[in-house]
């Protein structure tokens, strides 16, 4: 559903006076406003194609109506999000959920909406209709060489789709592991997985990257073959310079120090991708910033510090993507909230006085170091983020526009109440 530019202008005009007052205040409080605004305008977060439909649990799924029925409609939905916030300028496809039947057509449609294709995602954690061999006991780790070959071929097929669409990276997440002691030989599983990844890696174009995701548990609960950042780091180090670790915020054991993980991976030049979500108990895939906003800020603090230390471009030095589920929310509203939380937190991290923080650290001044971080975290940066949107032609308040223009009602009218998007 297209929201006309004049509608955005009308909404912005109505909210401009209040926004200007808030923006003038925060701009008077900081020294590098223009630099921060430019970074916010450039920063883009990819939207996964599987996130446009309502999620579910192991026990049920409750569609909300108007969900996209095909890849074209998913691109239209993401294009609408990008028009509202100018921060969602990329789409990440999951194969085989969203196979592009006509790559040139799909690529042209994405370009019409100002979108590019981010990382391609393979799927060897589910058996697909008509699939010859099952992944019940793993894919790239499987004791059966034919199963491993099937999984390898699938990943290579995903790379080929990505080449056609202009993507430059492949994300691999494996459900491989075991549920019971004795089920698996850990060393053989590791070796089989490494050899399989090496075959996939050799199929990468020269300018591509491979992101290897890790997860502590689920769907296997005794062991996971790529269970933590150390295991992923071991694999990608062995694979070569085009292989990197991908961090998903929900893929850790409770209370893991994710900010320290991020810092060390950046230091080693092996942090390649980042999946944003939030959680209370496990891999809950909740709206970004809805549960642990201070942890998100601390992670962003390390991301900014580490990327600056490496001279990396914040916008494209790492692959940024949302990976969340929307069990009881409108998926599009949830995505707008998540992108907003990311941008607000990124802006807060940009406010940290690095020179003063380093001085406090060098003097073992723990109190001052804490005060510097919490000063930035407690700063309301919403007006900065809104100003960045305004300057780039987007909406001052994307969620308010979405609701006032009755976008979901319009989508239900166009697509129907019973549509269910592909994905989890």
Short mmCIF file of C-alpha atoms in Angstrom, two decimals:
data_model
loop_
_atom_site.label_atom_id
_atom_site.label_comp_id
_atom_site.label_asym_id
_atom_site.label_seq_id
_atom_site.Cartn_x
_atom_site.Cartn_y
_atom_site.Cartn_z
CA UNK A 1 0.00 0.00 0.00
CA UNK A 2 1.45 3.32 -1.10
CA UNK A 3 1.30 6.36 1.17
CA UNK A 4 1.38 9.46 -1.00
CA UNK A 5 4.13 12.00 -0.39
CA UNK A 6 1.63 14.77 0.20
CA UNK A 7 0.14 12.72 3.05
CA UNK A 8 3.55 12.56 4.73
CA UNK A 9 3.94 16.30 4.23
CA UNK A 10 0.57 16.97 5.81
CA UNK A 11 1.39 14.87 8.86
CA UNK A 12 4.82 16.46 9.18
CA UNK A 13 3.41 19.96 8.89
CA UNK A 14 0.93 19.28 11.67
CA UNK A 15 3.65 17.99 13.98
CA UNK A 16 6.43 20.37 12.96
CA UNK A 17 6.04 23.05 15.64
CA UNK A 18 6.20 20.58 18.52
CA UNK A 19 9.08 18.72 16.89
CA UNK A 20 11.08 21.90 16.28
CA UNK A 21 10.85 22.85 19.95
CA UNK A 22 12.17 19.43 21.03
CA UNK A 23 14.88 19.35 18.39
CA UNK A 24 16.14 22.85 19.18
CA UNK A 25 16.51 21.85 22.80
CA UNK A 26 18.60 18.72 22.24
CA UNK A 27 20.62 20.43 19.49
CA UNK A 28 21.58 23.10 22.01
CA UNK A 29 22.79 20.42 24.41
CA UNK A 30 25.25 18.65 22.08
CA UNK A 31 28.17 19.82 20.00
CA UNK A 32 28.10 17.54 16.95
CA UNK A 33 24.45 17.62 15.92
CA UNK A 34 25.04 17.72 12.17
CA UNK A 35 27.50 14.84 12.26
CA UNK A 36 25.06 12.70 14.23
CA UNK A 37 22.18 13.56 11.92
CA UNK A 38 24.20 12.54 8.87
CA UNK A 39 25.09 9.21 10.46
CA UNK A 40 21.44 8.59 11.32
CA UNK A 41 20.35 9.38 7.76
CA UNK A 42 22.91 6.94 6.34
CA UNK A 43 22.20 4.09 8.80
CA UNK A 44 19.93 1.40 7.31
CA UNK A 45 18.46 -1.72 8.89
CA UNK A 46 17.47 -4.62 6.64
CA UNK A 47 13.99 -6.11 7.00
CA UNK A 48 13.74 -9.89 6.58
CA UNK A 49 11.16 -11.11 4.09
CA UNK A 50 9.77 -13.55 6.65
CA UNK A 51 8.93 -10.80 9.15
CA UNK A 52 5.99 -9.33 7.22
CA UNK A 53 3.54 -11.90 8.55
CA UNK A 54 2.30 -12.58 12.05
CA UNK A 55 4.55 -15.01 13.91
CA UNK A 56 3.48 -17.79 16.17
CA UNK A 57 4.43 -20.28 18.83
CA UNK A 58 4.83 -24.03 18.72
CA UNK A 59 1.12 -24.21 19.52
CA UNK A 60 -0.46 -21.86 17.05
CA UNK A 61 -0.32 -18.96 14.67
CA UNK A 62 -2.84 -16.14 14.59
CA UNK A 63 -2.72 -14.14 11.33
CA UNK A 64 -3.88 -10.55 11.52
CA UNK A 65 -5.16 -10.09 7.98
CA UNK A 66 -3.75 -8.34 4.95
CA UNK A 67 -0.49 -10.28 5.09
CA UNK A 68 1.60 -10.29 1.89
CA UNK A 69 0.74 -13.23 -0.34
CA UNK A 70 3.94 -13.27 -2.37
CA UNK A 71 7.41 -11.77 -2.59
CA UNK A 72 6.19 -8.80 -4.62
CA UNK A 73 3.78 -7.78 -1.87
CA UNK A 74 6.49 -8.24 0.76
CA UNK A 75 8.70 -5.84 -1.17
CA UNK A 76 5.80 -3.36 -1.35
CA UNK A 77 5.33 -3.58 2.44
CA UNK A 78 9.01 -2.98 3.12
CA UNK A 79 9.00 -0.14 0.61
CA UNK A 80 6.16 1.42 2.58
CA UNK A 81 8.14 1.05 5.83
CA UNK A 82 11.14 2.67 4.18
CA UNK A 83 9.01 5.55 2.90
CA UNK A 84 7.82 6.15 6.46
CA UNK A 85 11.21 6.00 8.24
CA UNK A 86 13.93 6.12 5.54
CA UNK A 87 15.85 3.60 7.65
CA UNK A 88 14.60 0.32 6.18
CA UNK A 89 16.29 0.41 2.80
CA UNK A 90 17.15 -3.25 2.43
CA UNK A 91 15.39 -6.60 2.30
CA UNK A 92 16.85 -9.94 3.33
CA UNK A 93 15.40 -13.02 1.61
CA UNK A 94 14.98 -16.49 3.09
CA UNK A 95 15.13 -19.37 0.62
CA UNK A 96 13.03 -21.39 -0.10
CA UNK A 97 10.31 -19.31 1.61
CA UNK A 98 10.76 -16.46 -0.88
CA UNK A 99 12.32 -17.75 -4.06
CA UNK A 100 12.48 -14.99 -6.71
CA UNK A 101 10.84 -16.61 -9.74
CA UNK A 102 11.84 -13.71 -12.00
CA UNK A 103 14.97 -12.13 -10.57
CA UNK A 104 15.11 -9.16 -12.94
CA UNK A 105 11.48 -8.28 -12.18
CA UNK A 106 12.01 -8.61 -8.42
CA UNK A 107 15.19 -6.54 -8.53
CA UNK A 108 13.45 -3.80 -10.53
CA UNK A 109 10.49 -3.75 -8.14
CA UNK A 110 12.81 -3.40 -5.15
CA UNK A 111 14.63 -0.53 -6.86
CA UNK A 112 11.32 1.27 -7.42
CA UNK A 113 10.87 1.27 -3.64
CA UNK A 114 14.44 2.36 -2.95
CA UNK A 115 15.45 -1.06 -1.65
CA UNK A 116 18.50 -3.22 -2.15
CA UNK A 117 18.96 -6.89 -1.27
CA UNK A 118 20.86 -7.63 1.90
CA UNK A 119 22.11 -11.06 3.01
CA UNK A 120 20.51 -14.17 1.54
CA UNK A 121 19.44 -16.77 4.12
CA UNK A 122 19.47 -20.52 3.59
CA UNK A 123 17.16 -23.01 5.30
CA UNK A 124 18.40 -26.43 6.28
CA UNK A 125 16.55 -26.46 9.60
CA UNK A 126 13.27 -27.60 8.05
CA UNK A 127 12.24 -30.31 5.61
CA UNK A 128 10.58 -28.78 2.56
CA UNK A 129 7.77 -30.38 0.52
CA UNK A 130 9.21 -32.90 -1.91
CA UNK A 131 12.63 -32.89 -0.25
CA UNK A 132 14.41 -36.19 -0.85
CA UNK A 133 16.33 -36.51 2.42
CA UNK A 134 15.42 -35.31 5.93
CA UNK A 135 17.31 -32.92 8.22
CA UNK A 136 15.85 -34.57 11.33
CA UNK A 137 19.35 -35.46 12.52
CA UNK A 138 21.13 -32.43 11.14
CA UNK A 139 22.17 -31.01 7.80
CA UNK A 140 25.80 -29.94 7.36
CA UNK A 141 26.80 -32.15 10.34
CA UNK A 142 24.76 -35.21 9.32
CA UNK A 143 26.46 -38.59 9.48
CA UNK A 144 24.95 -39.33 6.06
CA UNK A 145 27.10 -37.76 3.35
CA UNK A 146 24.14 -37.57 0.96
CA UNK A 147 22.23 -35.38 3.45
CA UNK A 148 25.24 -33.12 3.81
CA UNK A 149 25.51 -32.85 0.03
CA UNK A 150 21.84 -31.90 -0.22
CA UNK A 151 22.34 -29.11 2.34
CA UNK A 152 25.50 -27.89 0.61
CA UNK A 153 23.73 -27.77 -2.76
CA UNK A 154 20.88 -25.77 -1.23
CA UNK A 155 23.27 -23.13 0.11
CA UNK A 156 24.98 -22.87 -3.27
CA UNK A 157 21.57 -22.45 -4.89
CA UNK A 158 20.85 -19.60 -2.47
CA UNK A 159 24.11 -17.92 -3.48
CA UNK A 160 23.05 -18.11 -7.14
CA UNK A 161 19.74 -16.40 -6.36
CA UNK A 162 21.64 -13.73 -4.46
CA UNK A 163 23.97 -13.06 -7.37
CA UNK A 164 20.97 -12.47 -9.63
CA UNK A 165 19.49 -9.97 -7.14
CA UNK A 166 22.68 -8.07 -6.36
CA UNK A 167 23.16 -9.40 -2.84
CA UNK A 168 26.70 -9.78 -1.55
CA UNK A 169 26.38 -12.09 1.45
CA UNK A 170 25.05 -15.42 2.67
CA UNK A 171 23.82 -16.08 6.20
CA UNK A 172 23.99 -19.66 7.46
CA UNK A 173 22.13 -20.68 10.59
CA UNK A 174 22.15 -24.33 11.54
CA UNK A 175 19.72 -26.17 13.81
CA UNK A 176 22.27 -29.00 13.87
CA UNK A 177 23.03 -30.57 17.22
CA UNK A 178 21.68 -33.29 19.48
CA UNK A 179 18.93 -33.71 22.05
CA UNK A 180 20.45 -36.50 24.15
CA UNK A 181 23.90 -37.52 25.44
CA UNK A 182 25.56 -40.10 23.24
CA UNK A 183 23.46 -39.21 20.21
CA UNK A 184 26.34 -37.41 18.52
CA UNK A 185 30.11 -37.55 18.28
CA UNK A 186 30.99 -33.89 18.87
CA UNK A 187 34.32 -33.96 17.03
CA UNK A 188 32.90 -35.71 13.97
CA UNK A 189 29.95 -33.32 13.91
CA UNK A 190 32.32 -30.36 13.99
CA UNK A 191 34.50 -31.81 11.24
CA UNK A 192 31.54 -32.68 9.00
CA UNK A 193 30.15 -29.18 9.47
CA UNK A 194 33.49 -27.56 8.70
CA UNK A 195 33.98 -29.60 5.53
CA UNK A 196 30.45 -28.75 4.39
CA UNK A 197 31.00 -25.05 5.08
CA UNK A 198 34.27 -25.18 3.15
CA UNK A 199 32.40 -26.38 0.06
CA UNK A 200 29.86 -23.58 0.41
CA UNK A 201 32.61 -21.04 1.05
CA UNK A 202 34.39 -22.08 -2.14
CA UNK A 203 31.23 -21.21 -4.11
CA UNK A 204 31.18 -17.62 -2.84
CA UNK A 205 31.98 -14.89 -5.39
CA UNK A 206 35.12 -12.91 -4.60
CA UNK A 207 33.19 -9.90 -3.30
CA UNK A 208 30.80 -11.90 -1.11
CA UNK A 209 30.79 -12.59 2.62
CA UNK A 210 29.55 -15.59 4.57
CA UNK A 211 27.94 -14.95 7.97
CA UNK A 212 27.84 -17.91 10.34
CA UNK A 213 25.17 -17.54 13.00
CA UNK A 214 25.30 -19.31 16.36
CA UNK A 215 22.67 -20.29 18.90
CA UNK A 216 23.05 -21.77 22.37
CA UNK A 217 20.00 -24.04 22.21
CA UNK A 218 16.78 -24.84 20.35
CA UNK A 219 15.65 -26.85 18.52
CA UNK A 220 18.33 -29.17 19.91
CA UNK A 221 18.64 -28.97 23.68
CA UNK A 222 21.68 -31.05 24.62
CA UNK A 223 24.23 -29.72 22.13
CA UNK A 224 24.36 -27.30 19.23
CA UNK A 225 27.06 -27.69 16.61
CA UNK A 226 27.49 -23.91 16.31
CA UNK A 227 26.41 -23.11 19.84
CA UNK A 228 28.22 -19.91 20.77
CA UNK A 229 30.38 -17.12 19.43
CA UNK A 230 33.57 -19.06 20.14
CA UNK A 231 32.49 -21.98 18.01
CA UNK A 232 31.38 -19.69 15.18
CA UNK A 233 34.64 -17.78 15.48
CA UNK A 234 36.59 -21.05 15.21
CA UNK A 235 34.75 -22.02 12.04
CA UNK A 236 35.09 -18.63 10.31
CA UNK A 237 38.77 -18.38 11.20
CA UNK A 238 39.35 -21.74 9.53
CA UNK A 239 37.23 -20.84 6.50
CA UNK A 240 39.05 -17.67 5.50
CA UNK A 241 38.79 -13.88 5.09
CA UNK A 242 35.30 -13.89 3.55
CA UNK A 243 33.75 -15.65 6.57
CA UNK A 244 32.42 -13.78 9.60
CA UNK A 245 30.43 -14.41 12.77
CA UNK A 246 26.85 -13.18 12.97
CA UNK A 247 25.40 -12.11 16.33
CA UNK A 248 21.70 -12.57 17.02
CA UNK A 249 20.74 -10.93 20.32
CA UNK A 250 18.47 -13.83 21.29
CA UNK A 251 20.94 -16.61 20.61
CA UNK A 252 22.77 -16.57 23.95
CA UNK A 253 22.43 -18.17 27.33
CA UNK A 254 20.73 -15.95 29.94
CA UNK A 255 22.77 -12.94 31.13
CA UNK A 256 25.52 -13.43 28.54
CA UNK A 257 27.72 -10.34 28.18
CA UNK A 258 26.87 -9.67 24.54
CA UNK A 259 28.61 -6.30 24.53
CA UNK A 260 31.91 -7.98 25.39
CA UNK A 261 31.38 -10.57 22.64
CA UNK A 262 30.73 -7.79 20.15
CA UNK A 263 33.85 -5.92 21.24
CA UNK A 264 36.16 -8.92 20.85
CA UNK A 265 34.73 -9.98 17.48
CA UNK A 266 35.19 -6.44 16.19
CA UNK A 267 38.73 -6.38 17.52
CA UNK A 268 39.49 -9.57 15.60
CA UNK A 269 37.82 -8.30 12.42
CA UNK A 270 35.29 -11.12 12.45
CA UNK A 271 31.98 -9.44 13.30
CA UNK A 272 30.08 -9.53 10.05
CA UNK A 273 26.38 -9.31 10.80
CA UNK A 274 23.97 -8.34 13.52
CA UNK A 275 20.36 -9.47 14.13
CA UNK A 276 18.30 -7.20 16.37
CA UNK A 277 15.53 -8.42 18.67
CA UNK A 278 14.86 -8.61 22.41
CA UNK A 279 14.08 -11.33 24.92
CA UNK A 280 13.00 -12.07 28.46
CA UNK A 281 13.64 -15.81 28.73
CA UNK A 282 15.32 -17.20 25.63
CA UNK A 283 15.16 -16.60 21.90
CA UNK A 284 11.87 -14.76 22.30
CA UNK A 285 12.34 -12.57 19.19
CA UNK A 286 10.50 -9.66 20.80
CA UNK A 287 10.41 -6.05 19.62
CA UNK A 288 13.86 -4.46 19.77
CA UNK A 289 14.38 -2.46 22.96
CA UNK A 290 11.14 -3.61 24.57
CA UNK A 291 12.73 -5.60 27.41
CA UNK A 292 16.41 -4.66 27.90
CA UNK A 293 17.00 -1.18 26.45
CA UNK A 294 20.12 -0.51 28.55
CA UNK A 295 21.74 -3.72 27.36
CA UNK A 296 20.99 -2.66 23.78
CA UNK A 297 22.66 0.69 24.48
CA UNK A 298 25.75 -1.00 25.97
CA UNK A 299 25.99 -3.21 22.90
CA UNK A 300 25.70 -0.20 20.59
CA UNK A 301 28.30 1.59 22.68
CA UNK A 302 30.77 -1.21 21.91
CA UNK A 303 29.71 -1.33 18.27
CA UNK A 304 30.37 2.38 17.77
CA UNK A 305 33.63 2.34 19.74
CA UNK A 306 34.91 -0.77 17.99
CA UNK A 307 33.97 0.35 14.50
CA UNK A 308 35.53 3.76 15.06
CA UNK A 309 38.72 2.08 16.30
CA UNK A 310 38.81 0.08 13.06
CA UNK A 311 37.93 3.08 10.87
CA UNK A 312 34.79 1.28 9.69
CA UNK A 313 31.78 2.96 8.13
CA UNK A 314 28.87 2.59 10.55
CA UNK A 315 26.31 2.24 7.77
CA UNK A 316 27.89 -0.57 5.78
CA UNK A 317 30.80 -1.93 7.79
CA UNK A 318 28.48 -4.52 9.32
CA UNK A 319 25.27 -6.14 8.05
CA UNK A 320 22.36 -4.83 10.17
CA UNK A 321 19.05 -6.70 10.24
CA UNK A 322 15.97 -7.20 12.38
CA UNK A 323 15.09 -10.81 13.18
CA UNK A 324 11.93 -10.77 15.25
CA UNK A 325 8.55 -12.42 15.52
CA UNK A 326 5.23 -10.65 15.99
CA UNK A 327 2.92 -13.01 17.80
CA UNK A 328 0.31 -10.51 18.98
CA UNK A 329 1.26 -7.29 17.16
CA UNK A 330 0.70 -5.98 13.69
CA UNK A 331 4.01 -6.99 12.04
CA UNK A 332 4.45 -3.66 10.28
CA UNK A 333 3.84 -1.69 13.45
CA UNK A 334 6.25 -3.94 15.31
CA UNK A 335 8.92 -3.37 12.66
CA UNK A 336 8.42 0.40 12.83
CA UNK A 337 8.87 0.22 16.62
CA UNK A 338 12.00 -1.93 16.28
CA UNK A 339 13.66 0.35 13.73
CA UNK A 340 12.82 3.35 15.91
CA UNK A 341 14.40 1.68 18.96
CA UNK A 342 17.54 0.87 16.97
CA UNK A 343 17.91 4.43 15.70
CA UNK A 344 17.27 5.96 19.13
CA UNK A 345 19.89 3.70 20.72
CA UNK A 346 22.40 4.29 17.94
CA UNK A 347 21.98 8.03 18.48
CA UNK A 348 22.55 7.60 22.22
CA UNK A 349 25.76 5.68 21.55
CA UNK A 350 26.94 8.49 19.28
CA UNK A 351 26.52 10.91 22.21
CA UNK A 352 29.04 9.12 24.44
CA UNK A 353 32.02 11.37 25.19
CA UNK A 354 34.76 8.96 24.13
CA UNK A 355 37.66 11.13 25.29
CA UNK A 356 36.25 11.56 28.80
CA UNK A 357 35.33 7.88 28.99
CA UNK A 358 38.84 6.83 28.05
CA UNK A 359 40.28 9.22 30.61
CA UNK A 360 38.03 7.77 33.30
CA UNK A 361 39.01 4.25 32.31
CA UNK A 362 42.72 5.09 32.37
CA UNK A 363 42.31 6.57 35.85
CA UNK A 364 40.21 3.64 37.11
CA UNK A 365 37.47 6.18 37.84
CA UNK A 366 34.58 3.74 37.84
CA UNK A 367 31.98 6.26 39.00
CA UNK A 368 32.74 8.76 36.25
CA UNK A 369 32.78 6.02 33.60
CA UNK A 370 29.31 4.92 34.68
CA UNK A 371 28.06 8.51 34.74
CA UNK A 372 29.29 9.12 31.18
CA UNK A 373 27.49 6.06 29.83
CA UNK A 374 24.28 6.68 31.74
CA UNK A 375 24.21 10.34 30.75
CA UNK A 376 24.13 9.29 27.11
CA UNK A 377 21.60 6.52 27.73
CA UNK A 378 19.24 8.82 29.64
CA UNK A 379 19.29 11.45 26.89
CA UNK A 380 16.06 11.53 24.90
CA UNK A 381 17.28 11.27 21.30
CA UNK A 382 13.87 10.87 19.68
CA UNK A 383 13.96 14.41 18.28
CA UNK A 384 17.34 13.74 16.64
CA UNK A 385 16.00 10.61 14.97
CA UNK A 386 12.86 12.42 13.88
CA UNK A 387 14.90 15.31 12.44
CA UNK A 388 16.99 12.83 10.44
CA UNK A 389 13.78 11.37 9.02
CA UNK A 390 12.40 14.83 8.24
CA UNK A 391 15.53 15.85 6.35
CA UNK A 392 15.41 12.67 4.28
CA UNK A 393 11.76 13.09 3.31
CA UNK A 394 10.26 10.56 5.69
CA UNK A 395 7.70 10.91 8.48
CA UNK A 396 8.31 12.66 11.78
CA UNK A 397 6.17 9.98 13.44
CA UNK A 398 5.98 6.87 11.21
CA UNK A 399 3.73 4.86 13.52
CA UNK A 400 1.22 7.70 13.85
CA UNK A 401 1.05 8.03 10.06
CA UNK A 402 0.62 4.27 9.67
CA UNK A 403 -2.35 4.30 12.03
CA UNK A 404 -4.01 7.51 10.91
CA UNK A 405 -3.83 6.42 7.28
CA UNK A 406 -5.37 3.05 8.28
CA UNK A 407 -2.72 1.09 6.43
CA UNK A 408 -3.64 -2.29 7.91
CA UNK A 409 -7.30 -1.79 7.06
CA UNK A 410 -6.28 -0.92 3.51
CA UNK A 411 -4.12 -4.03 3.22
CA UNK A 412 -6.95 -6.24 4.46
CA UNK A 413 -9.24 -4.71 1.87
CA UNK A 414 -6.69 -5.36 -0.90
CA UNK A 415 -5.50 -8.81 0.14
CA UNK A 416 -8.19 -10.28 2.35
CA UNK A 417 -8.53 -11.21 6.00
CA UNK A 418 -7.27 -14.80 5.77
CA UNK A 419 -3.93 -14.34 3.99
CA UNK A 420 -0.89 -15.93 5.64
CA UNK A 421 2.62 -14.87 4.64
CA UNK A 422 5.38 -17.41 4.14
CA UNK A 423 7.83 -17.77 7.01
CA UNK A 424 7.82 -19.12 10.53
#
